[in-house]
CSV table of C-alpha atoms and ligand atoms in Angstrom, one decimal:
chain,number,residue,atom,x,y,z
Y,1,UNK,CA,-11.7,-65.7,-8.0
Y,2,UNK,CA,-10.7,-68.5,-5.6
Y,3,UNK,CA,-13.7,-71.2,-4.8
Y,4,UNK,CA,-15.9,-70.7,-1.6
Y,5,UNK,CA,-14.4,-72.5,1.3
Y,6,UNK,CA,-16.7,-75.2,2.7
Y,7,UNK,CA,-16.7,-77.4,5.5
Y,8,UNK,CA,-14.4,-75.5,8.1
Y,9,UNK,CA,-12.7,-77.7,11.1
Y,10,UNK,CA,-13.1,-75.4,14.2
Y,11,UNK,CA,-10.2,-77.5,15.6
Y,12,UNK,CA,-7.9,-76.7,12.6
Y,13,UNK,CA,-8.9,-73.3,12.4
Y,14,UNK,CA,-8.3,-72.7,16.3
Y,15,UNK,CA,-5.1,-73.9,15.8
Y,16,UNK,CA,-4.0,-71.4,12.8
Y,17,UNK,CA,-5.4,-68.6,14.8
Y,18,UNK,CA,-2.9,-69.4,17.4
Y,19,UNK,CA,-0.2,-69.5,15.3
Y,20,UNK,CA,-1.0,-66.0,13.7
Y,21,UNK,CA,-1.6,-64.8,17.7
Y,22,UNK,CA,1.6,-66.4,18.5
Y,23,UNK,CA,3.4,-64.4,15.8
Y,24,UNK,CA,1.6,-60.9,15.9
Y,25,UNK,CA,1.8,-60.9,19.8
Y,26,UNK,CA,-1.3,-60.1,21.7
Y,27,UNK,CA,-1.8,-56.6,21.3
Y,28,UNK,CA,-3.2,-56.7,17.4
Y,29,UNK,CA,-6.1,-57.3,16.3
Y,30,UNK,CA,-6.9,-59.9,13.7
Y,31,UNK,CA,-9.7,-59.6,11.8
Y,32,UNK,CA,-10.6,-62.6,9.5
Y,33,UNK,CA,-10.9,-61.9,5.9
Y,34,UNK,CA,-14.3,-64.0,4.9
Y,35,UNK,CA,-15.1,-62.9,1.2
Y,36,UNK,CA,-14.4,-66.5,0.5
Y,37,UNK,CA,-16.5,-68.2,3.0
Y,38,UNK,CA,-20.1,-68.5,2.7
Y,39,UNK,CA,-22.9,-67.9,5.8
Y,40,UNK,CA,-23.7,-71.4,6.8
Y,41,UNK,CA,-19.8,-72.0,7.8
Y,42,UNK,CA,-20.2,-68.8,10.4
Y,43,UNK,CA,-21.2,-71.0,13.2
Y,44,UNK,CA,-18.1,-72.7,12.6
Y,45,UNK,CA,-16.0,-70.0,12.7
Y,46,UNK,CA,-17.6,-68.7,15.7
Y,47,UNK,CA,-16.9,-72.0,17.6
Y,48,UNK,CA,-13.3,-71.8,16.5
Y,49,UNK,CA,-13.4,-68.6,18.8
Y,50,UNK,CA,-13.2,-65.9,15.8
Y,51,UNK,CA,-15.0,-62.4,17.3
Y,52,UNK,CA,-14.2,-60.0,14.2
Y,53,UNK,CA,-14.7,-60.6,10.3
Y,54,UNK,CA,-14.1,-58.4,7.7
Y,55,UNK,CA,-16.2,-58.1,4.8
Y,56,UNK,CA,-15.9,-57.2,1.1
Y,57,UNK,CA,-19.2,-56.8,-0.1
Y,58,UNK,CA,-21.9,-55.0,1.2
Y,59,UNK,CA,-24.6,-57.5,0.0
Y,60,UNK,CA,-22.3,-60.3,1.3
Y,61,UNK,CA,-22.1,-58.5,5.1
Y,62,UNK,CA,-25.8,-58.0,5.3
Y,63,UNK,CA,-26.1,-61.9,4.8
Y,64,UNK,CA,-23.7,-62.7,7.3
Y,65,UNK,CA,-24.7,-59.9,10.0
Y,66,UNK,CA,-28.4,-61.1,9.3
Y,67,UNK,CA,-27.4,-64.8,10.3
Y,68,UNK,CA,-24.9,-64.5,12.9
Y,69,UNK,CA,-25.5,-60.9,14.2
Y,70,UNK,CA,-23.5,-61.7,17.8
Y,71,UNK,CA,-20.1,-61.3,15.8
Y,72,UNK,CA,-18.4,-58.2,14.8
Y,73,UNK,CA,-18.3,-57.0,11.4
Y,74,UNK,CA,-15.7,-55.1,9.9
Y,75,UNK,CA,-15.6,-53.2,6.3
Y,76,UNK,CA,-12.5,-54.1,4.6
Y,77,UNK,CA,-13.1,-54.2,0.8
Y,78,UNK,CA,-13.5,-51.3,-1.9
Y,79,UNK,CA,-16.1,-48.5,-0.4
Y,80,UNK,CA,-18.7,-47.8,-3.0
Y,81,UNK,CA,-20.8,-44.2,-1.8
Y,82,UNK,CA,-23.8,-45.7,-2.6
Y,83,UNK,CA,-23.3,-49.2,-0.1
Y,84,UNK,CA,-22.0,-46.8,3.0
Y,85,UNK,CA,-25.7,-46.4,3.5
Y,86,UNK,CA,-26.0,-50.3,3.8
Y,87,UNK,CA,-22.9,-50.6,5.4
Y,88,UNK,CA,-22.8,-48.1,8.3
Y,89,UNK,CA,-25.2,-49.7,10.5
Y,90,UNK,CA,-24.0,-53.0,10.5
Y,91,UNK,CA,-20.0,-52.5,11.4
Y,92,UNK,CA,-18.0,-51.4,13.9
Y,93,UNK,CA,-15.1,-49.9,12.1
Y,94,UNK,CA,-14.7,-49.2,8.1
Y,95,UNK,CA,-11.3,-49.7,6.7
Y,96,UNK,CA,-11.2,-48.1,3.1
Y,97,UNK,CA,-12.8,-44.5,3.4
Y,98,UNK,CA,-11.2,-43.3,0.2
Y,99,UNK,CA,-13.4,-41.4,-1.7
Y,100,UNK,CA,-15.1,-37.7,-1.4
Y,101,UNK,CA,-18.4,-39.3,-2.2
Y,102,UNK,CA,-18.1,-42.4,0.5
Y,103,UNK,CA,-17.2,-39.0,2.8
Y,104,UNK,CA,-20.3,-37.5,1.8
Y,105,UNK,CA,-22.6,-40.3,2.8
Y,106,UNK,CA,-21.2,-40.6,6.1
Y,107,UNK,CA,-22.2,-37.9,6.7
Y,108,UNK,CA,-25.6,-39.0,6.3
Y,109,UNK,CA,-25.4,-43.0,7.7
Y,110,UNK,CA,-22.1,-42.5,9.8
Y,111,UNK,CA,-22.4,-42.3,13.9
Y,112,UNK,CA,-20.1,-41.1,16.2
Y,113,UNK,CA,-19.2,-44.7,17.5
Y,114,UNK,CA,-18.3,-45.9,14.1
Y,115,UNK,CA,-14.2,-46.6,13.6
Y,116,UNK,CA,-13.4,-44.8,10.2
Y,117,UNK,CA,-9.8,-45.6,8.7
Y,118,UNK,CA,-8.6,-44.3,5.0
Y,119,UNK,CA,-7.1,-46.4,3.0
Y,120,UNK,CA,-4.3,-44.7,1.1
Y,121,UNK,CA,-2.5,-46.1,-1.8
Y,122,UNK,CA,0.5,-45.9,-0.1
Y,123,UNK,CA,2.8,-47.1,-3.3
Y,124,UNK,CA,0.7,-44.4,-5.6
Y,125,UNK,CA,0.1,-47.6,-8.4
Y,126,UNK,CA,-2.0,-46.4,-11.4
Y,127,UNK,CA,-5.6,-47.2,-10.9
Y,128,UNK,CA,-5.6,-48.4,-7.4
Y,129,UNK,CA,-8.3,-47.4,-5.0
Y,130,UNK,CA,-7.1,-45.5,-1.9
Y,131,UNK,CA,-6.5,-41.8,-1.4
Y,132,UNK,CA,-2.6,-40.6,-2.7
Y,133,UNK,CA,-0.6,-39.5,0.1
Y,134,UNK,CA,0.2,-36.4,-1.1
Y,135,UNK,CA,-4.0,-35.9,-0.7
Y,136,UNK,CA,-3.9,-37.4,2.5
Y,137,UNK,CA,-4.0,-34.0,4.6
Y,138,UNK,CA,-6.8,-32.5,2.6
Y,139,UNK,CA,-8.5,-35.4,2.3
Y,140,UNK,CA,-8.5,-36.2,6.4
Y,141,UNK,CA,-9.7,-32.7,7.0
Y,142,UNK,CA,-12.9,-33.2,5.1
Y,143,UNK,CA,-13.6,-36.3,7.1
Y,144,UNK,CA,-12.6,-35.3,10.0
Y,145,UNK,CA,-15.2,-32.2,9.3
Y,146,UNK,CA,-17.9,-34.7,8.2
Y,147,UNK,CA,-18.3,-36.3,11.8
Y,148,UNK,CA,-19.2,-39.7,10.3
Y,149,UNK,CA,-17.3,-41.1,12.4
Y,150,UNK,CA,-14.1,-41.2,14.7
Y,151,UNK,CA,-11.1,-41.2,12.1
Y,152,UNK,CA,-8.9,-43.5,13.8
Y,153,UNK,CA,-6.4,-44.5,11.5
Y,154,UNK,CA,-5.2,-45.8,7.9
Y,155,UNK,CA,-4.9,-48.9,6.1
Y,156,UNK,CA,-3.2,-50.1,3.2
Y,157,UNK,CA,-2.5,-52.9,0.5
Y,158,UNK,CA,0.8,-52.7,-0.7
Y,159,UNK,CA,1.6,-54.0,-4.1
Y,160,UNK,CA,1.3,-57.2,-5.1
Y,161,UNK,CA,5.2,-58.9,-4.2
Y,162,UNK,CA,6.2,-62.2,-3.9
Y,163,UNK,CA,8.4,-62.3,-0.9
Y,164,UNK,CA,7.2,-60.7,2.3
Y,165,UNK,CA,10.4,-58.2,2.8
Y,166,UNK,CA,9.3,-56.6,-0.1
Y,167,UNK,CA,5.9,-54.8,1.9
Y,168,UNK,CA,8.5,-54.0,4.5
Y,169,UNK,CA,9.4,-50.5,3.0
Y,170,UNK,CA,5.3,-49.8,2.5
Y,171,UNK,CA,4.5,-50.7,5.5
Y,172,UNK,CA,7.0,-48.5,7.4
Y,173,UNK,CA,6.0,-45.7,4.9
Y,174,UNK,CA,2.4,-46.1,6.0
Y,175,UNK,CA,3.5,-46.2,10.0
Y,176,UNK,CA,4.8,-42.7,9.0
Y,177,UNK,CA,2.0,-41.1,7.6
Y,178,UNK,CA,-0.2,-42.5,10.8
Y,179,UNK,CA,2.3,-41.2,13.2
Y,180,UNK,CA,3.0,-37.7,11.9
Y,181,UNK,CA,-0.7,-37.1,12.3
Y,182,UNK,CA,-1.6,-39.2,15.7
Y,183,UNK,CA,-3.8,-41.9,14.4
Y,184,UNK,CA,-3.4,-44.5,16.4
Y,185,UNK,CA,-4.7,-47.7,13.8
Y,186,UNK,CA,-2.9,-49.1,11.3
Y,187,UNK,CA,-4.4,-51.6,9.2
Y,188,UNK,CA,-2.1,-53.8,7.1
Y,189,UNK,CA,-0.6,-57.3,6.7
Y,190,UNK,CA,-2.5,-60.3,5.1
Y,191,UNK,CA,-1.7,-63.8,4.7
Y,192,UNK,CA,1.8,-63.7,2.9
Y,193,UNK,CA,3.2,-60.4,5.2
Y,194,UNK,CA,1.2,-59.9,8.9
Y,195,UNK,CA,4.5,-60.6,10.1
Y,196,UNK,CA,6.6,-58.2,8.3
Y,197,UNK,CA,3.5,-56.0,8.6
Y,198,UNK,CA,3.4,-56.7,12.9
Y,199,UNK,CA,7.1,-55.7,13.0
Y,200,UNK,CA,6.1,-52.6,11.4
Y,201,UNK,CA,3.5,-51.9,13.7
Y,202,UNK,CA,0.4,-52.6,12.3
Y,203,UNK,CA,-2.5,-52.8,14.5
Y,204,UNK,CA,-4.5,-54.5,13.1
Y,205,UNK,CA,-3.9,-57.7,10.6
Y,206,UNK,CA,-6.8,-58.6,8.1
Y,207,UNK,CA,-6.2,-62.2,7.4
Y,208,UNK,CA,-8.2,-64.6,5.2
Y,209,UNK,CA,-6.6,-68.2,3.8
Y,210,UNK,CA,-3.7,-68.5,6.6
Y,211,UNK,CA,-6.8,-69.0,9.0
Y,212,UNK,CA,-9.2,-70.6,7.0
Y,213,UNK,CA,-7.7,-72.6,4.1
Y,214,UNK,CA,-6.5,-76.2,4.6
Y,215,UNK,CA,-2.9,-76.1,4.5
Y,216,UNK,CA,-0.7,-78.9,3.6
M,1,PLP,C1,-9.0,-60.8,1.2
M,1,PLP,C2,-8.5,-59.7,1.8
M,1,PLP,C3,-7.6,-59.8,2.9
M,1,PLP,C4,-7.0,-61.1,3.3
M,1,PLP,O1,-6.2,-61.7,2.3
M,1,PLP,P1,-5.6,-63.1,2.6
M,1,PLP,O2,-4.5,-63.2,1.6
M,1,PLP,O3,-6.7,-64.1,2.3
M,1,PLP,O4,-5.1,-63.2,3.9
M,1,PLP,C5,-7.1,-58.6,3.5
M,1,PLP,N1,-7.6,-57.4,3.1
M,1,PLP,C6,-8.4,-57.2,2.1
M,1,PLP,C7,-8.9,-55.9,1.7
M,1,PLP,C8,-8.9,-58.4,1.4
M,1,PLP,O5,-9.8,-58.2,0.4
């Protein structure tokens, strides 16, 4: 687990979100990863003109969305069922809908205005959340039949690589599966790829250190 960032330069951080802008063009969305950074450095973040974060934990969003409640929060980390009560009302959009028991809960705390996206584990790696692609019909038909929400796209973490061209082929693979079934989002690229991923047509980038760490 990498240290809390502390201390964040709204200057610097200005400057690295231009950089990432300048590279994904201007019709994606970037949402800033902030598992690593703690509440008080929110005004910071907001002053470096950051809009949308994206949250991991459901205890951690309430914190944030409880001190800063003028940004928008995303859901981007591992959807437990029993946090989607939690977690409904304070985002606009949910990333990783990828269980039948998160499904059944938003059924209960979903809302029609609420962005839903599946995460699918688009390389089908042993023990990874997300749902299979094979399942991926099935499993959009339940959700769209729960109306928790508007089912607006997918999202995906390919596997771990260490040179950006390597996501290339997942990313394409997961452009597929969105396009043969209309859904217009696609959620996928972080620090090391967003620009593999852009070319590949994501629509959204969810981007943590490039922004927010120091560089050298
Ligand atoms: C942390 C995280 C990111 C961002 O990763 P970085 O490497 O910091 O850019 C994106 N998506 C998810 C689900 C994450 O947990």
């Amino acid at each position: 687990m990498a240290d809390l960032i502390r201390g964040l330069d709204p200057a610097r951080v200005r400057v690295a979100l231009a950089e990432v802008r300048e590279t994904v063009g201007p019709a994606v969305e970037i949402v800033v990863a902030t598992k690593y950074l703690p509440v008080e450095e929110l005004p910071a973040l907001r002053e470096a003109g950051v809009t949308a974060l994206g949250e991991n934990r459901a205890q951690d969003l309430q914190a944030k969305h409880g001190a800063q409640p003028d940004l928008a929060y995303e859901f981007i980390g591992h959807l437990q069922s029993r946090k989607v009560r939690q977690v409904a009302p304070l985002v606009r959009r949910i990333h990783s809908v990828a269980s039948d028991s998160a499904v059944t809960q938003l059924i209960r705390h979903g809302r029609a205005d609420l962005e839903l996206l599946v995460e699918v584990n688009i390389a089908a790696q042993e023990g990874k959340s997300g749902v299979a692609p094979g399942d991926l019909d099935a499993f959009l038909e339940r959700l769209r039949g729960a109306e928790g929400g508007e089912v607006a796209g997918l999202m995906a973490m390919p596997p771990l690589a260490t040179k950006a061209q390597d996501s290339r082929r997942w990313f394409a693979a997961l452009r597929g599966l969105a396009a043969d079934r209309g859904l217009r989002h696609l959620s996928m690229g972080t620090s090391q790829d967003f620009a593999v991923a852009a070319q590949e047509g994501a629509t959204i980038v969810r981007i943590g250190g490039r922004i927010l760490s120091p560089r050298g």
